[in-house]
CSV table of C-alpha atoms and ligand atoms in Angstrom, one decimal:
chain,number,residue,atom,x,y,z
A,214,UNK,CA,-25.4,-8.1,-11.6
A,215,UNK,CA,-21.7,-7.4,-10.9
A,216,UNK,CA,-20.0,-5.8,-14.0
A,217,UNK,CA,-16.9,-7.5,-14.8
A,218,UNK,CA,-13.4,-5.5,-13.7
A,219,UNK,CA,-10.2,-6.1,-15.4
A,220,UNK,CA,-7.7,-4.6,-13.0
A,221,UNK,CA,-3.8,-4.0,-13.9
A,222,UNK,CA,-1.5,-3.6,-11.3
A,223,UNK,CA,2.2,-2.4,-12.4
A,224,UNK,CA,3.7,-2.7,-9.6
A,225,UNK,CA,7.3,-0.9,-10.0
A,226,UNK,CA,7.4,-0.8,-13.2
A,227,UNK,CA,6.9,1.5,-15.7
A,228,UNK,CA,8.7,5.3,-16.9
A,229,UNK,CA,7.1,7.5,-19.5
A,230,UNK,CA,8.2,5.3,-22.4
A,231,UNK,CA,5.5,2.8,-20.8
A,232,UNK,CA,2.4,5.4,-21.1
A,233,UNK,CA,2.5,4.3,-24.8
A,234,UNK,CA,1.1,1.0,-23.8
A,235,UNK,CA,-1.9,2.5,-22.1
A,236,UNK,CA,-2.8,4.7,-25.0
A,237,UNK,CA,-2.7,1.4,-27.1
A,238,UNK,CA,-4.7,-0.1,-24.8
A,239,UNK,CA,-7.5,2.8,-24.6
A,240,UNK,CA,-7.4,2.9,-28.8
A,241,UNK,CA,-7.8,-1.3,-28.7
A,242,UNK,CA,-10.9,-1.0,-26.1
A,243,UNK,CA,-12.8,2.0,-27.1
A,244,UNK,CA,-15.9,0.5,-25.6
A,245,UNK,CA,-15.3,-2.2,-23.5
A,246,UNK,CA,-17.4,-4.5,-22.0
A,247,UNK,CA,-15.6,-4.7,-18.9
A,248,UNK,CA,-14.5,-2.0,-16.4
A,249,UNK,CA,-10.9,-1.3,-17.1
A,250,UNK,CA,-8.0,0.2,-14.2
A,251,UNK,CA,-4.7,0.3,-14.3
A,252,UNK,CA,-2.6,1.0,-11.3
A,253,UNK,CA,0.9,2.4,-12.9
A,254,UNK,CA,3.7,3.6,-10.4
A,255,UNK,CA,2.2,6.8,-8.5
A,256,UNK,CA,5.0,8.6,-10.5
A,257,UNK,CA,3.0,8.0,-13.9
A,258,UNK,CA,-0.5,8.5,-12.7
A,259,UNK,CA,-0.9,12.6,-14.0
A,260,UNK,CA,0.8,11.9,-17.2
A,261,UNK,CA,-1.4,8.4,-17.4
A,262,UNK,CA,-4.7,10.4,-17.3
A,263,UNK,CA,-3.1,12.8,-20.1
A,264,UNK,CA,-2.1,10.0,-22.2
A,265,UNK,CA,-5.0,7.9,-21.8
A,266,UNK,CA,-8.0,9.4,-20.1
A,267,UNK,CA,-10.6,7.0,-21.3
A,268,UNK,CA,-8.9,4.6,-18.7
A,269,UNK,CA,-9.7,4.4,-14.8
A,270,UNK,CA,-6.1,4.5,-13.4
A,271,UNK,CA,-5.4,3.7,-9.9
A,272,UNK,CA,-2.7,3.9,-6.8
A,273,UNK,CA,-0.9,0.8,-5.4
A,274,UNK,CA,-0.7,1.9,-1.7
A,275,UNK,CA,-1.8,4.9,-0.2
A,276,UNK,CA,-1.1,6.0,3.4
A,277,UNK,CA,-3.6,6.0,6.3
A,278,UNK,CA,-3.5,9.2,7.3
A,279,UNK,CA,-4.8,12.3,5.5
A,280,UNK,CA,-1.7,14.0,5.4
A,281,UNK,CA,1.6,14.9,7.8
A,282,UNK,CA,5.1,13.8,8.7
A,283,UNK,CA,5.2,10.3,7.1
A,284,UNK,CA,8.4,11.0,4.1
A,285,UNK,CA,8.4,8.6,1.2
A,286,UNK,CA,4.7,7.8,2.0
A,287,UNK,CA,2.0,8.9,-0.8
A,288,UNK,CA,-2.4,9.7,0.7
A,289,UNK,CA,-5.5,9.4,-1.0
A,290,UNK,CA,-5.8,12.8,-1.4
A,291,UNK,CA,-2.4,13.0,-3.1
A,292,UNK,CA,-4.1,10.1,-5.8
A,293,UNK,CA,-7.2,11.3,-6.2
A,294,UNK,CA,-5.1,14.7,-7.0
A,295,UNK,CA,-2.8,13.1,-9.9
A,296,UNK,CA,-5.8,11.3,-11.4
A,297,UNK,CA,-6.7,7.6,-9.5
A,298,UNK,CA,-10.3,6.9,-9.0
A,299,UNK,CA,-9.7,3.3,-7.1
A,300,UNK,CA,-6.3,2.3,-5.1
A,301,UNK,CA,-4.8,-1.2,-4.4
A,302,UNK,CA,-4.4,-2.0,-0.6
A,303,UNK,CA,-2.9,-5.0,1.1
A,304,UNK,CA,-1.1,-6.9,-1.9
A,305,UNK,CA,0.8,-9.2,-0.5
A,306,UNK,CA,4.0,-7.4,-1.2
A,307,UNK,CA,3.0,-5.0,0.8
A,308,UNK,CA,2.1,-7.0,3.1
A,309,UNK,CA,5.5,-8.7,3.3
A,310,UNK,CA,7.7,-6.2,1.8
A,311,UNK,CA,6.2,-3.3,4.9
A,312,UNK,CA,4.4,-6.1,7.1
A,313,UNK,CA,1.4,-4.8,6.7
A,314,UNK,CA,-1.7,-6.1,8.5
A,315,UNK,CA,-5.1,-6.5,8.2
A,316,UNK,CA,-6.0,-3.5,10.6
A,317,UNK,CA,-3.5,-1.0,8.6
A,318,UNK,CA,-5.2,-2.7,5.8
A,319,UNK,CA,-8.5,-1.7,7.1
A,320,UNK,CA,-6.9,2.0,8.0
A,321,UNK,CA,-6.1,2.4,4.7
A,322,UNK,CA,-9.3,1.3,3.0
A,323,UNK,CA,-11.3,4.0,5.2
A,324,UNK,CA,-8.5,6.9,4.4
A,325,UNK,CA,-9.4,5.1,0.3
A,326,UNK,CA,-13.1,5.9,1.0
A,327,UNK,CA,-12.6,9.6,2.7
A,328,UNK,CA,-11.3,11.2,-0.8
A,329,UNK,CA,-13.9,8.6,-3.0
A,330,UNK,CA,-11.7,6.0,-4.1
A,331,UNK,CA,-12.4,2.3,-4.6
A,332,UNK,CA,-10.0,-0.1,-2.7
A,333,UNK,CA,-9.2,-2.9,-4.3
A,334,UNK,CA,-8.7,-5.1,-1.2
A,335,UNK,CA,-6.0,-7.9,-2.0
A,336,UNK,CA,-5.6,-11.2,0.4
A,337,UNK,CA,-4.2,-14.4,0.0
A,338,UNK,CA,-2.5,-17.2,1.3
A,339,UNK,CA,1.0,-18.4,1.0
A,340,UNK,CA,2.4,-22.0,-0.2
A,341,UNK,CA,2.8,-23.2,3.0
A,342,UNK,CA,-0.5,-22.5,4.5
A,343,UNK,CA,-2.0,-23.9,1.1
A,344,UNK,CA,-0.2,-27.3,2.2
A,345,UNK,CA,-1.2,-27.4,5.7
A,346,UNK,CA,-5.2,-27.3,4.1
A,347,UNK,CA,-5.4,-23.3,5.7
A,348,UNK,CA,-6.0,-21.6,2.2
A,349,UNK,CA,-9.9,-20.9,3.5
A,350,UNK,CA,-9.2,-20.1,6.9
A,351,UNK,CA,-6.2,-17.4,6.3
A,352,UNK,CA,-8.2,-16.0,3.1
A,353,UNK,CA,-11.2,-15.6,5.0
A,354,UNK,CA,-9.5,-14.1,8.7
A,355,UNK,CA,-7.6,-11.6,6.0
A,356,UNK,CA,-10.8,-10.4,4.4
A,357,UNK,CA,-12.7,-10.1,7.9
A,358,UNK,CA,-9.6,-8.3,9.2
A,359,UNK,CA,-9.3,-6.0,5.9
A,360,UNK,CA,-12.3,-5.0,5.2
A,361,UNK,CA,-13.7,-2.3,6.8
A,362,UNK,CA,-17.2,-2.0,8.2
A,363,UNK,CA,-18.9,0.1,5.6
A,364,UNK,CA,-17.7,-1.5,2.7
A,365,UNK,CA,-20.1,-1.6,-0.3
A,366,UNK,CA,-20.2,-3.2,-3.7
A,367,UNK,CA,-19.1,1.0,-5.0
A,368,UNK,CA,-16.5,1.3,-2.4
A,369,UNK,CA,-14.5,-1.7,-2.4
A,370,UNK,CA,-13.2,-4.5,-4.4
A,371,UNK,CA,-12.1,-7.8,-2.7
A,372,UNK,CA,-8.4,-9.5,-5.2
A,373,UNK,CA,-8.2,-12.9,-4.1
A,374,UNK,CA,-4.2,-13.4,-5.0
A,375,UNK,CA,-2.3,-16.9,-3.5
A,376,UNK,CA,0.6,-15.7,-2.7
A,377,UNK,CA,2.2,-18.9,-4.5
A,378,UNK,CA,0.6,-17.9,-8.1
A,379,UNK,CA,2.3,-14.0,-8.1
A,380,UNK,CA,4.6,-13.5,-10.6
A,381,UNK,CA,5.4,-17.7,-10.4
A,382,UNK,CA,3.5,-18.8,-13.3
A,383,UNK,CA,2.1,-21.2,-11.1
A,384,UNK,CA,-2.2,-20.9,-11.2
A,385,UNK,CA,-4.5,-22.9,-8.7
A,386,UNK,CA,-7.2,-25.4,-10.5
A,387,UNK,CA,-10.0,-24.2,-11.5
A,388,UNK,CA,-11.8,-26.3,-8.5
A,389,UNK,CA,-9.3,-24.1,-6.2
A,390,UNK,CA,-10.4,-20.9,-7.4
A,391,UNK,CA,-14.0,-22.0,-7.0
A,392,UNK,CA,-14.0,-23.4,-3.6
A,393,UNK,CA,-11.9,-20.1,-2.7
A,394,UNK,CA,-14.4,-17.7,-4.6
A,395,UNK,CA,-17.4,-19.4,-2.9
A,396,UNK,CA,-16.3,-19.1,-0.1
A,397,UNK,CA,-15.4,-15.7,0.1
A,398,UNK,CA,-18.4,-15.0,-1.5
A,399,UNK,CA,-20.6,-16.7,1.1
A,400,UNK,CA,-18.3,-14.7,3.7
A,401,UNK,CA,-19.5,-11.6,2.6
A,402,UNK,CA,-23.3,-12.5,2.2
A,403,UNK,CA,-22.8,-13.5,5.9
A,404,UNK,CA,-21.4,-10.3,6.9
A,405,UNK,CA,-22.7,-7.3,5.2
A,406,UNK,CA,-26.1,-9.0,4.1
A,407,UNK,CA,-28.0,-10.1,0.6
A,408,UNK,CA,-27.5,-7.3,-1.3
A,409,UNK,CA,-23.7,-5.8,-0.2
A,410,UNK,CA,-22.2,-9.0,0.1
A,411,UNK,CA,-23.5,-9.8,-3.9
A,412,UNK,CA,-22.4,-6.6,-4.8
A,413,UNK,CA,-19.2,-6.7,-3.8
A,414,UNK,CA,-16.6,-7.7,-6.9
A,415,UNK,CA,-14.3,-11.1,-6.5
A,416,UNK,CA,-11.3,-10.6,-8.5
A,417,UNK,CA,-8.2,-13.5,-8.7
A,418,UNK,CA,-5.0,-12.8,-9.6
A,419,UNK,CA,-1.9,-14.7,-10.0
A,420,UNK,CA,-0.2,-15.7,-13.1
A,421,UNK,CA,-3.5,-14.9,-15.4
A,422,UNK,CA,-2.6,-14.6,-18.9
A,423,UNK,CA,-4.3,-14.5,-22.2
A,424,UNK,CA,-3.7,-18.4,-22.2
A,425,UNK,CA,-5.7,-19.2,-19.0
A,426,UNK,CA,-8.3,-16.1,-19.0
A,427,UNK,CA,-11.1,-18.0,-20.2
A,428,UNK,CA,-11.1,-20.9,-18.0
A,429,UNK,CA,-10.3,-18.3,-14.7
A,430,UNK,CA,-13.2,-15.8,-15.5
A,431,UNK,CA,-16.3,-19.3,-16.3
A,432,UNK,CA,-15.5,-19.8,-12.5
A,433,UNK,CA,-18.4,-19.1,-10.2
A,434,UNK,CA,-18.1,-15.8,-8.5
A,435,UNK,CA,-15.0,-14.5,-10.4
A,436,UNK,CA,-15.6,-11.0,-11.3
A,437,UNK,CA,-12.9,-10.3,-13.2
A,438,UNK,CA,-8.5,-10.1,-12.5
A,439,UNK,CA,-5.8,-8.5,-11.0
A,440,UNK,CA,-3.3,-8.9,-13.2
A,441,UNK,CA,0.8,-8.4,-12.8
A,442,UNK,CA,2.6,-9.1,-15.6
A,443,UNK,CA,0.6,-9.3,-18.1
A,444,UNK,CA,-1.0,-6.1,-18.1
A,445,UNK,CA,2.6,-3.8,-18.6
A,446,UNK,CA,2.1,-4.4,-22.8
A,447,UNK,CA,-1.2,-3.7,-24.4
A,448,UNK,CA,-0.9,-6.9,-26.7
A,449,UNK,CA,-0.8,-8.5,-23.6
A,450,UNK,CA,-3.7,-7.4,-21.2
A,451,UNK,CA,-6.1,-6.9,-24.5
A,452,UNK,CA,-6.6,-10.5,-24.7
A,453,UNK,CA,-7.4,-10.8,-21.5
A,454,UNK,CA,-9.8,-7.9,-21.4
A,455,UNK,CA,-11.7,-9.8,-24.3
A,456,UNK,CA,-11.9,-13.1,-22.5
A,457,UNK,CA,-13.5,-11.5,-19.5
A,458,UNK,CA,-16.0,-9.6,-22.1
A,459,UNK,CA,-16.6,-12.9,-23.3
A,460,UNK,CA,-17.3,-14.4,-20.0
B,273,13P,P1,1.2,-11.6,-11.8
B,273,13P,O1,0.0,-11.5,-12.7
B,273,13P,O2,2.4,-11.0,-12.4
B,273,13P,O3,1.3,-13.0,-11.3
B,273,13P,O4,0.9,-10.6,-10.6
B,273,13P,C1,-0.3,-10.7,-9.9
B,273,13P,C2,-0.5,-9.6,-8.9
B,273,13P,O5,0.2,-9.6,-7.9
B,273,13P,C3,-1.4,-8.6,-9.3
B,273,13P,O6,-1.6,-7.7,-8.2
């Protein structure tokens, strides 16, 4: 049995008026049914784990290297340091914003692994390749290329995140996320084996919100979100949390 991850990514947002929000959400989830993690801005991770320690907190990037001359760049080491137990890799703003690819992807996830943290392992397709009927194909050479060798259903999370749903609004059908998640699903059985490749957590993300939870997490081999938006205010991400506790 997978258990159920509810995964909040803030992106570059967020000062120490935000850490408010997180203690609401630890005092609104006590005991949750789900695993919780929030990935705040690397700036807020030591004073997130002061302000809310009952919550899992995670990076959004991490470097590939252990340490050295890389400026403006941020290692595992240096997370694990300020408090993360799991880091996002490859998002697809990443990806575009730093053209990252799947091998630095893969870099990364190793470099994740060497200080104990999770990487949450984020592919997708864009708009375009949706239309051309290559959603399958892209999401699948992405997660080959991205995931590392040794992955395991402890060490790494896979986010399934079209590139066309981010931040838009937009959501595929339910049928879309299905065919997607089964897929992927059935790529990792192939790779890594019965037991790995069942163990290894599915998250979507894209435009979830509390409106469209439910019917995201009854889809077959959805293990939970990554969510954007909706997880900067408490009021927001707790419904969401409950629909995937429900699930
Ligand atoms: P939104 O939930 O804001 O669409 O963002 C999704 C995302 O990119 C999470 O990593």
């Amino acid at each position: 049995m997978r258990r159920k991850l509810a995964a909040g990514n803030w992106k570059m947002n967020g000062t120490g008026e935000n850490l408010a929000e997180l203690s609401a959400l630890a005092k609104a989830h006590p005991e949750p049914g789900a695993d919780l993690l929030i990935c705040p801005p690397a700036t807020l991770l030591s004073r997130a784990a002061a302000a809310a320690p009952s919550i899992p907190l995670g990076g959004q990037d991490c470097h590939a290297s252990a340490s050295g001359a890389h400026t403006g760049d941020i290692s595992a080491e240096m997370l694990k340091d300020a408090g993360a137990s799991a880091v996002i890799l490859g998002h697809s703003e990443r990806r575009t914003d730093h053209g990252e690819a799947d091998a630095e992807v893969r870099s990364k996830s190793e470099a994740a692994w060497q200080q104990g943290l999770t990487a949450v392992i984020c592919i997708g397709e864009t708009l375009a390749e949706r239309e051309a009927g290559d959603a399958l194909t892209v999401a699948g050479t992405q997660l080959a290329g991205s995931t590392p060798d040794a992955a395991t259903g402890a060490n790494t999370v896979i986010a399934y995140e079209p590139v066309w749903a981010i931040g838009t609004g937009r959501v595929p059908t339910v049928e879309q996320i299905g065919e997607m998640h089964d897929f992927l699903r059935a790529e990792l059985v192939s790779r890594f084996g019965e037991a790995t490749g069942n163990a290894i957590r599915l998250l979507y993300g894209g435009s979830v919100k509390a409106s469209n939870a439910a019917e995201i997490f009854a889809v077959n081999n959805v293990d939970g979100a990554l969510v954007g938006g909706a997880s900067l205010k408490a009021a927001d991400f707790t419904p969401i949390i409950t629909a995937l506790e429900n699930a």
